[in-house]
Coordinates of C-alpha atoms in Angstrom, one line a residue:
Chain A
M1 CA 41.2 59.4 0.3
N2 CA 43.7 56.7 1.2
L3 CA 42.0 53.3 0.5
E4 CA 44.5 51.3 2.6
P5 CA 42.4 51.5 5.9
L6 CA 39.3 50.3 4.0
Y7 CA 41.3 47.4 2.5
L8 CA 42.7 46.5 5.9
T9 CA 39.2 46.7 7.4
F10 CA 37.6 44.3 4.9
K11 CA 40.6 41.9 5.0
L12 CA 40.3 41.8 8.8
A13 CA 36.6 41.2 8.7
A14 CA 36.9 38.5 6.0
I15 CA 39.6 36.6 7.9
T16 CA 37.8 36.9 11.2
T17 CA 34.5 35.7 9.8
F18 CA 36.2 32.8 8.0
L19 CA 38.0 31.6 11.1
L20 CA 35.0 32.2 13.4
F21 CA 32.8 30.0 11.2
F22 CA 35.0 27.0 11.9
I23 CA 35.6 27.9 15.6
A24 CA 32.0 28.7 16.4
M25 CA 30.5 25.6 14.8
P26 CA 31.8 23.0 17.3
I27 CA 31.2 25.4 20.2
S28 CA 27.6 26.0 19.2
Y29 CA 27.0 22.2 18.6
W30 CA 28.5 21.4 22.0
L31 CA 26.4 24.0 23.7
V32 CA 23.2 22.6 22.2
Q33 CA 24.0 18.9 22.8
T34 CA 25.7 19.0 26.2
R35 CA 24.1 18.4 29.6
S36 CA 27.4 19.4 31.3
K37 CA 27.4 21.6 34.4
L38 CA 30.0 23.7 32.7
K39 CA 27.6 24.9 30.1
P40 CA 26.5 28.1 31.8
I41 CA 30.2 29.0 32.5
I42 CA 31.1 28.5 28.8
E43 CA 28.0 30.4 27.7
A44 CA 28.9 33.3 29.9
I45 CA 32.5 33.3 28.6
V46 CA 31.3 33.2 25.0
S47 CA 28.8 36.1 25.6
M48 CA 31.2 38.3 27.6
P49 CA 32.3 40.5 24.6
L50 CA 28.7 41.6 24.3
V51 CA 28.8 43.5 27.6
L52 CA 32.5 44.0 28.2
P53 CA 34.0 47.4 27.2
P54 CA 36.3 46.7 24.2
T55 CA 39.0 48.6 26.0
V56 CA 39.0 46.0 28.8
L57 CA 39.5 43.2 26.4
G58 CA 42.2 45.2 24.6
F59 CA 43.9 46.0 27.8
Y60 CA 44.2 42.3 28.9
F61 CA 45.4 41.4 25.4
L62 CA 48.1 44.0 25.7
I63 CA 49.1 42.6 29.1
F64 CA 49.1 38.9 28.3
L65 CA 50.3 38.9 24.7
G66 CA 52.9 41.6 25.2
P67 CA 56.6 40.6 24.9
N68 CA 57.1 41.2 28.6
N69 CA 54.6 38.5 29.5
F70 CA 55.3 34.7 29.5
I71 CA 52.8 33.9 26.7
G72 CA 53.8 36.8 24.5
A73 CA 57.5 36.1 25.0
W74 CA 57.0 32.4 24.3
L75 CA 55.1 33.1 21.1
Q76 CA 57.8 35.5 20.0
N77 CA 60.7 33.2 20.8
T78 CA 59.3 29.9 19.6
F79 CA 57.2 30.9 16.6
E80 CA 58.4 34.5 16.0
I81 CA 54.8 35.6 16.3
Q82 CA 54.3 39.1 17.6
L83 CA 50.6 39.6 18.5
V84 CA 50.8 43.1 19.9
F85 CA 50.7 46.0 17.3
S86 CA 50.4 43.5 14.4
F87 CA 47.7 42.5 12.0
T88 CA 47.9 38.9 13.4
G89 CA 47.1 40.3 16.8
L90 CA 44.1 42.2 15.4
V91 CA 42.8 38.9 13.9
V92 CA 43.1 37.1 17.2
A93 CA 41.5 39.9 19.2
S94 CA 38.7 40.2 16.6
V95 CA 38.0 36.5 16.7
I96 CA 37.5 36.6 20.5
Y97 CA 35.6 39.9 20.4
S98 CA 33.1 38.7 17.7
L99 CA 32.7 35.2 19.0
P100 CA 29.1 35.7 20.3
F101 CA 28.0 37.2 17.0
M102 CA 28.7 33.9 15.3
V103 CA 28.0 31.4 18.1
H104 CA 24.6 32.8 19.2
P105 CA 22.7 32.6 15.8
I106 CA 24.1 29.1 15.1
Q107 CA 23.3 27.9 18.6
A108 CA 19.7 29.3 18.2
G109 CA 19.4 27.7 14.8
L110 CA 20.6 24.3 16.1
S111 CA 18.3 24.5 19.2
A112 CA 15.3 25.1 17.0
L113 CA 15.8 21.9 15.0
P114 CA 13.8 18.9 16.3
K115 CA 15.8 16.4 18.3
S116 CA 14.6 13.6 16.1
Y117 CA 16.9 14.7 13.3
T118 CA 20.0 14.0 15.4
E119 CA 18.6 11.0 17.1
T120 CA 17.5 9.3 13.8
A121 CA 20.9 9.8 12.3
Q122 CA 22.6 8.6 15.5
L123 CA 20.6 5.4 15.4
M124 CA 21.7 5.0 11.8
G125 CA 25.2 4.9 13.1
K126 CA 26.3 8.2 11.7
S127 CA 29.2 10.1 13.3
R128 CA 28.7 13.5 15.0
F129 CA 30.7 15.2 12.2
L130 CA 28.5 13.7 9.5
I131 CA 25.3 14.5 11.3
L132 CA 26.5 18.1 11.7
K133 CA 27.6 18.4 8.1
K134 CA 24.8 16.5 6.3
V135 CA 21.8 17.0 8.5
L136 CA 22.0 19.9 10.9
L137 CA 24.0 22.6 9.0
P138 CA 22.0 22.4 5.8
N139 CA 18.8 23.0 7.8
I140 CA 20.0 26.1 9.6
K141 CA 21.2 28.1 6.5
P142 CA 19.4 31.3 7.6
A143 CA 21.1 31.2 11.0
I144 CA 24.5 30.6 9.5
L145 CA 24.0 33.5 7.1
T146 CA 22.9 35.7 10.0
G147 CA 26.0 34.7 12.0
I148 CA 28.4 35.3 9.1
V149 CA 26.9 38.8 8.3
L150 CA 26.7 39.9 12.0
T151 CA 30.3 38.8 12.5
F152 CA 31.5 40.6 9.4
A153 CA 29.6 43.8 10.2
H154 CA 30.7 43.8 13.8
T155 CA 34.3 43.4 12.9
I156 CA 34.1 46.3 10.4
G157 CA 32.8 48.5 13.2
E158 CA 35.5 47.5 15.8
F159 CA 37.4 50.4 17.4
G160 CA 38.3 50.0 21.0
V161 CA 40.0 46.6 20.8
V162 CA 41.7 47.5 17.5
L163 CA 43.1 50.7 19.0
M164 CA 44.4 49.0 22.1
I165 CA 46.0 45.9 20.6
G166 CA 46.9 47.2 17.1
G167 CA 47.7 50.8 17.8
N168 CA 47.5 53.0 14.8
I169 CA 50.1 51.8 12.4
P170 CA 49.4 52.8 8.7
Q171 CA 49.2 49.9 6.3
K172 CA 49.5 47.5 9.2
T173 CA 46.8 48.0 11.8
K174 CA 45.1 51.3 10.9
V175 CA 41.6 50.2 9.9
A176 CA 38.8 52.4 8.7
S177 CA 37.2 53.1 12.1
I178 CA 40.6 54.4 13.4
A179 CA 41.2 56.4 10.2
I180 CA 37.8 58.2 10.8
Y181 CA 38.9 59.0 14.4
D182 CA 42.3 60.3 13.1
E183 CA 40.7 62.4 10.4
V184 CA 38.3 64.0 12.9
E185 CA 41.2 64.6 15.3
A186 CA 42.9 66.4 12.4
L187 CA 39.6 68.3 11.7
N188 CA 39.6 66.7 8.2
Y189 CA 35.8 66.2 8.2
T190 CA 35.6 65.5 4.4
A191 CA 37.9 62.5 4.6
A192 CA 36.1 61.3 7.8
N193 CA 32.8 61.6 6.0
Q194 CA 34.0 59.6 3.0
Y195 CA 35.2 56.7 5.2
S196 CA 32.0 56.9 7.2
L197 CA 29.7 56.9 4.2
I198 CA 31.4 53.9 2.8
L199 CA 31.1 52.0 6.1
L200 CA 27.5 53.1 6.5
G201 CA 26.5 52.0 2.9
I202 CA 28.2 48.7 3.2
S203 CA 26.8 47.9 6.6
F204 CA 23.3 48.8 5.4
A205 CA 23.7 46.7 2.2
V206 CA 24.9 43.7 4.0
L207 CA 22.1 43.7 6.6
L208 CA 19.5 44.4 4.0
C209 CA 20.8 41.3 2.1
V210 CA 20.3 39.2 5.2
Y211 CA 16.8 40.3 5.8
L212 CA 15.9 39.9 2.1
I213 CA 17.3 36.4 2.0
N214 CA 16.1 35.2 5.4
G215 CA 12.7 36.8 4.9
G216 CA 12.2 34.9 1.6
Y217 CA 11.6 38.2 -0.3
L218 CA 14.2 37.3 -2.9
K219 CA 12.7 33.9 -3.6
R220 CA 9.3 35.5 -4.1
V221 CA 10.7 38.1 -6.5
I222 CA 12.5 35.4 -8.5
R223 CA 9.3 33.4 -8.8
Chain B
M1 CA 13.1 -12.2 23.1
I2 CA 13.7 -8.7 24.5
N3 CA 13.7 -8.7 28.3
C4 CA 13.4 -5.4 30.1
E5 CA 13.7 -5.0 33.9
F6 CA 14.7 -1.5 34.9
N7 CA 13.9 1.7 36.7
K8 CA 14.1 5.3 35.4
T9 CA 13.2 8.6 37.0
Y10 CA 12.6 11.5 34.7
I11 CA 12.7 14.9 36.4
T12 CA 11.1 17.9 34.6
G13 CA 11.1 21.0 36.6
K14 CA 9.6 20.1 40.0
R15 CA 7.8 17.0 38.8
A16 CA 9.3 13.5 38.8
F17 CA 8.0 10.6 36.7
Y18 CA 8.9 7.1 37.7
L19 CA 9.2 4.3 35.2
N20 CA 9.3 0.8 36.7
I21 CA 9.4 -1.7 33.9
K22 CA 9.3 -5.5 34.0
T23 CA 8.3 -6.9 30.7
S24 CA 9.4 -8.9 27.6
F25 CA 8.8 -8.6 23.9
K26 CA 8.5 -11.3 21.3
H27 CA 11.3 -11.8 18.8
K28 CA 10.4 -11.4 15.1
A29 CA 6.9 -10.3 15.9
I30 CA 4.8 -7.1 16.2
N31 CA 4.7 -6.1 19.8
V32 CA 2.4 -3.2 20.7
V33 CA 2.7 -1.1 23.8
F34 CA -0.8 0.1 24.7
G35 CA -1.9 2.6 27.2
P36 CA -3.3 6.1 27.8
S37 CA -1.3 9.3 27.2
G38 CA 1.3 9.9 29.9
A39 CA 1.6 6.2 30.7
G40 CA 5.3 6.2 29.8
K41 CA 5.1 4.4 26.4
T42 CA 7.4 6.8 24.5
S43 CA 9.9 6.8 27.4
L44 CA 10.0 3.0 27.2
L45 CA 10.9 3.2 23.5
R46 CA 13.6 5.8 24.2
L47 CA 15.1 3.7 26.9
I48 CA 15.1 0.5 24.8
S49 CA 16.7 2.4 21.9
G50 CA 19.5 3.8 24.2
L51 CA 18.5 7.5 23.5
D52 CA 17.8 7.7 27.2
K53 CA 19.8 5.8 29.8
I54 CA 18.2 3.6 32.4
D55 CA 19.0 4.3 36.1
E56 CA 19.1 0.7 37.2
G57 CA 18.4 -2.7 35.7
I58 CA 18.9 -4.6 32.4
I59 CA 17.8 -4.7 28.8
K60 CA 18.6 -8.0 27.3
V61 CA 18.1 -8.9 23.6
N62 CA 18.6 -12.5 22.6
H63 CA 21.1 -13.4 25.3
T64 CA 23.1 -10.2 24.8
Y65 CA 22.9 -7.4 27.4
W66 CA 22.3 -4.1 25.7
E67 CA 22.3 -2.5 29.2
N68 CA 23.3 -4.0 32.5
T69 CA 23.9 -1.4 35.2
T70 CA 25.3 -4.0 37.7
K71 CA 28.0 -5.0 35.2
K72 CA 28.2 -1.4 33.9
K73 CA 27.6 -2.6 30.4
C74 CA 26.0 -0.5 27.7
I75 CA 26.1 -1.2 24.0
P76 CA 26.4 2.1 22.0
L77 CA 23.1 2.9 20.3
A78 CA 24.7 2.9 16.9
K79 CA 25.6 -0.8 17.3
R80 CA 22.0 -1.9 18.3
N81 CA 20.8 -1.7 14.7
I82 CA 17.5 0.0 15.6
A83 CA 15.3 2.0 13.3
Y84 CA 13.0 4.5 15.1
V85 CA 10.0 6.3 13.6
F86 CA 9.4 9.3 15.8
Q87 CA 6.0 11.0 16.2
D88 CA 7.3 13.9 14.1
Y89 CA 8.9 11.4 11.6
G90 CA 12.4 13.0 11.8
L91 CA 12.7 13.3 8.0
F92 CA 15.6 15.5 6.9
P93 CA 14.0 18.5 5.2
N94 CA 17.1 19.4 3.2
M95 CA 17.1 16.0 1.4
T96 CA 14.7 14.7 -1.1
V97 CA 12.8 11.5 -0.2
L98 CA 15.3 9.4 -2.2
N99 CA 18.2 11.0 -0.5
N100 CA 16.6 10.5 2.9
L101 CA 16.5 6.8 2.0
K102 CA 20.0 6.7 0.6
F103 CA 21.4 8.5 3.7
V104 CA 20.6 5.4 5.8
K105 CA 23.4 3.2 4.5
K106 CA 26.3 3.4 2.1
K107 CA 25.2 0.2 0.4
L108 CA 21.4 -0.2 0.4
N109 CA 19.8 -3.6 -0.3
Q110 CA 18.4 -2.6 -3.8
E111 CA 15.9 -5.4 -3.8
L112 CA 14.5 -4.3 -0.4
L113 CA 14.6 -0.7 -1.5
N114 CA 12.5 -1.4 -4.6
D115 CA 10.1 -3.6 -2.6
V116 CA 9.6 -1.0 0.1
I117 CA 9.1 1.8 -2.5
A118 CA 6.5 -0.3 -4.3
T119 CA 4.7 -1.6 -1.2
L120 CA 4.4 1.8 0.4
E121 CA 3.6 3.5 -2.9
I122 CA 6.2 6.3 -2.7
K123 CA 7.8 6.0 -6.1
H124 CA 6.2 9.3 -7.3
L125 CA 7.5 11.1 -4.2
L126 CA 11.2 10.2 -4.5
M127 CA 12.3 13.6 -5.9
T128 CA 10.1 15.5 -3.5
K129 CA 11.3 17.2 -0.3
P130 CA 9.6 16.2 3.0
T131 CA 8.2 19.8 3.5
E132 CA 6.0 19.3 0.4
L133 CA 4.5 16.0 1.7
S134 CA 1.2 15.4 3.4
G135 CA 1.1 13.7 6.9
G136 CA 0.2 10.3 5.4
Q137 CA 3.0 10.6 2.8
K138 CA 5.5 11.6 5.5
Q139 CA 4.5 8.5 7.5
R140 CA 5.0 6.2 4.5
V141 CA 8.4 7.8 3.8
A142 CA 9.5 7.5 7.4
L143 CA 8.4 3.9 7.5
A144 CA 10.3 3.2 4.3
R145 CA 13.4 4.9 5.6
A146 CA 13.3 2.8 8.7
L147 CA 12.8 -0.4 6.8
V148 CA 15.6 0.1 4.3
Q149 CA 17.9 0.2 7.3
E150 CA 17.2 -3.5 7.7
P151 CA 16.9 -3.1 11.4
D152 CA 16.9 -5.9 13.9
L153 CA 14.4 -3.9 15.9
L154 CA 11.9 -1.4 14.5
L155 CA 10.5 1.1 17.0
L156 CA 7.4 3.0 16.0
D157 CA 6.1 5.8 18.2
E158 CA 2.4 6.3 17.4
P159 CA 3.2 6.4 13.7
L160 CA -0.4 6.1 12.5
T161 CA -2.2 8.7 14.7
A162 CA -2.3 11.8 12.4
I163 CA -3.9 10.3 9.4
D164 CA -7.4 9.4 8.2
E165 CA -9.0 6.0 8.8
V166 CA -8.7 4.7 5.3
L167 CA -5.0 5.5 5.0
R168 CA -4.4 4.1 8.5
H169 CA -5.9 0.8 7.6
K170 CA -3.8 0.7 4.4
L171 CA -0.6 1.5 6.3
Q172 CA -1.4 -1.1 9.0
S173 CA -1.8 -3.7 6.2
Y174 CA 1.6 -2.6 4.7
L175 CA 3.3 -3.0 8.1
V176 CA 1.8 -6.5 8.7
A177 CA 2.8 -7.6 5.2
L178 CA 6.4 -6.2 5.4
Q179 CA 6.9 -7.6 8.9
K180 CA 5.8 -11.0 7.8
K181 CA 8.1 -10.9 4.8
Y182 CA 11.2 -9.6 6.4
E183 CA 10.6 -11.0 9.9
F184 CA 12.0 -8.0 11.9
T185 CA 10.9 -7.3 15.5
V186 CA 8.6 -4.4 15.9
I187 CA 7.7 -2.5 19.1
M188 CA 5.0 -0.1 18.4
V189 CA 3.4 2.5 20.7
T190 CA -0.3 3.2 20.4
H191 CA -3.3 4.3 22.4
S192 CA -5.7 2.8 19.8
L193 CA -7.3 -0.5 20.8
Q194 CA -8.3 -1.1 17.2
E195 CA -4.6 -0.9 16.3
V196 CA -3.6 -3.4 19.0
L197 CA -6.2 -5.9 17.9
K198 CA -5.4 -5.5 14.2
L199 CA -1.6 -5.6 14.4
A200 CA -0.3 -7.1 17.6
H201 CA 1.1 -10.5 18.1
H202 CA 1.9 -9.5 21.7
V203 CA 0.6 -6.6 23.7
C204 CA 2.1 -4.8 26.7
V205 CA -0.4 -2.6 28.6
M206 CA 1.1 0.3 30.4
N207 CA -0.2 2.9 32.9
Y208 CA 1.4 5.2 35.5
G209 CA 4.9 4.1 34.3
E210 CA 4.4 0.4 34.9
V211 CA 3.5 -2.6 32.7
I212 CA 0.1 -3.7 34.2
D213 CA -0.6 -6.5 31.8
Q214 CA 0.9 -8.3 28.9
G215 CA 0.3 -11.3 26.6
N216 CA -2.1 -12.1 23.7
P217 CA -4.1 -9.1 22.5
S218 CA -7.3 -10.8 23.6
I219 CA -6.5 -9.8 27.2
L220 CA -7.7 -6.4 26.3
L221 CA -11.2 -7.5 25.2
D222 CA -12.4 -7.9 28.8
S223 CA -11.4 -4.4 29.9
N224 CA -12.5 -2.0 27.3
P225 CA -16.2 -0.9 27.4
N226 CA -17.9 1.2 24.8
N227 CA -15.6 0.0 22.0
I228 CA -17.0 -1.6 18.9
L229 CA -14.6 -3.5 16.5
K230 CA -15.0 -5.1 13.1
G231 CA -13.9 -8.6 12.3
T232 CA -14.5 -11.5 9.9
V233 CA -16.4 -14.6 11.0
L234 CA -14.1 -17.6 10.6
D235 CA -16.2 -20.2 12.4
L236 CA -19.4 -20.5 14.5
N237 CA -21.3 -22.9 16.5
Q238 CA -24.4 -22.7 18.8
E239 CA -22.6 -20.8 21.6
A240 CA -19.4 -19.2 20.2
V241 CA -18.1 -17.4 17.2
T242 CA -14.5 -17.3 16.1
V243 CA -13.7 -13.9 14.6
L244 CA -10.6 -12.7 12.8
I245 CA -9.6 -9.2 14.0
G246 CA -6.5 -8.0 12.3
V247 CA -4.1 -11.0 12.6
Q248 CA -5.8 -12.4 15.7
Q249 CA -8.3 -15.2 15.9
I250 CA -10.5 -14.5 18.9
L251 CA -13.3 -16.7 20.3
L252 CA -16.3 -14.7 21.3
K253 CA -19.7 -15.3 22.8
K254 CA -22.6 -14.8 20.4
S255 CA -24.0 -12.0 22.6
Q256 CA -20.9 -10.0 21.8
I257 CA -21.7 -9.8 18.0
K258 CA -23.8 -6.7 17.3
T259 CA -24.6 -7.6 13.7
S260 CA -28.0 -9.4 13.6
K261 CA -27.5 -11.9 10.8
Y262 CA -24.2 -13.3 9.7
T263 CA -22.5 -16.4 8.4
I264 CA -18.9 -17.6 7.9
G265 CA -16.9 -15.0 5.9
D266 CA -19.2 -12.1 6.9
L267 CA -17.9 -8.8 8.3
V268 CA -19.4 -8.3 11.7
E269 CA -19.4 -5.6 14.4
I270 CA -18.3 -6.8 17.8
S271 CA -19.2 -5.2 21.1
L272 CA -16.5 -5.4 23.7
L273 CA -19.0 -5.1 26.6

C-alpha cells in the first residue's frame, strides 16, 4: 500500500484545521457580538458548504482560480501561485469547504457564555482581543475542541472538492479518499479496503476522544 | 453629582418598554434605586454604564457629559471608570479568585487589595475557582473585584438578593464601611425596603420606567404598609422617637414603635403603617 495519499490527507487536514482556527475565531466572535443587518447574510455564506454539493464549489474554484480567469492569472503572474491542480489550491478550497465546521461550534460556545463576562471586562477597559484571549476562549474549550476535531475529520473525508480542484496527481493532490476511488475503479478492493479501514479507525478514534473529553469521562477515570 | 435626563425604548419581540428618566444621584454617596420588578432599574444602570445607549438626552457626571445626544457626545465606557457587579456576578470561571482580582488592573493598589480581601473575608478563597464558591462567597468576590478597580462609580445590580439574611446584613455593613473609607459613588438597585433604609444616603424610586420619587430614604416610610423594620433608639421625648435605621436617623411617632418597653440604645421594631 502506498502511504503517500494518507500522508497528503493528514497534512491537508492539519494545515486546514490550523488555518481555520485563526480564521473562524474572529468570524465567530463577530457573529456573536454584532447587531449588524449583514449578520444573516454572513451566516448564510458561512453555512453554505453544509448544503452545497462539493462539486459546485469545486467547479467555481476551477472557473475563478484557473489561469484563464483574471484572479487566477493575477495570482500566477504576481505571486507565481497556481491554485488549480496544486496542494495550495486544495488547502484554500478545504478552508472554505470546512469553514462552518469550525465556526458553528465556536459561535455556539461563545453564545452560551453569559454577556456579563464580556461586559465586565469591557468596563475594566480591556481590548476585544484580550477579552477573547483571556476570558472567552478559555471558557469554551469543549466547543473549540469540537470545532478542531470536526474540521479535521471533515477535511479527511473530502472528495468532491478535492477531485475538482486538485485532480488526481500522485504525491501532489492525490489524497486518501481519491486513492480509494482509484483502487475501486481498478478493482483493487484489497488496497481500497486498507485505505478505508485506516480512515474509518482514525475518524472513530478522533470522535471518541471528543466525546470522552467533552463528556468529562476522562476526568472521572483519572480521579 | 450625576444628572440623568433621557429616554430609551427597548423593543423585545412585539413589546416595547419605555424608559423616561429624570433624576440625579449624589456624588460620593450610596444611592439606591428602589422599585418593583420590571420597573426599569437594571436598564437604568446599563444606560448609565454605557452598556446600552440612550435614545435621546444627557448623562452628566460632575460637569462632564458622558452622553449628550444633541452634541452627539459619548464617552467610551472603558473611560468612565465604572465597576459593575451584575446579578450573576460575571466572575470569570477559568481564573482563580486571585486571578479574577489581578485581571482588573496591571498595577493593583496593594494596600487596597489587602484591605478588601481582609474586610470581605476572602483570603481563604484566593486560590479557588468561582465554580467552587457558594452564592454568598461569589458575591463577596464580585464586590472585591469591583472595589480593587478603584472605580469612580460602583454599580450594583441587586447584589444581595440570593443570600441568607445573616450574610446579607454582614455584606451591607461591609459595603457601608468600604464606601465610607474610600468615598466612591455607589448606585445600587434593589427591591428591598430594608436595604434602602439601611444603606441609602439617597433613594430614587422607580416604577413603569419612570422615577416617581427621590430624596432622603425617609420618603419611603409613608408609602409602605405591612413592613416592619428594626432600628436603634437614639433619642426620645413625650411625642417622638429618633431611631437609627441603617445609616439614617429617622424621627418617628411613638405609635409607630411596636416594641412595648424601650429606652435609648434599645433595638426596637418599627411599624411603617
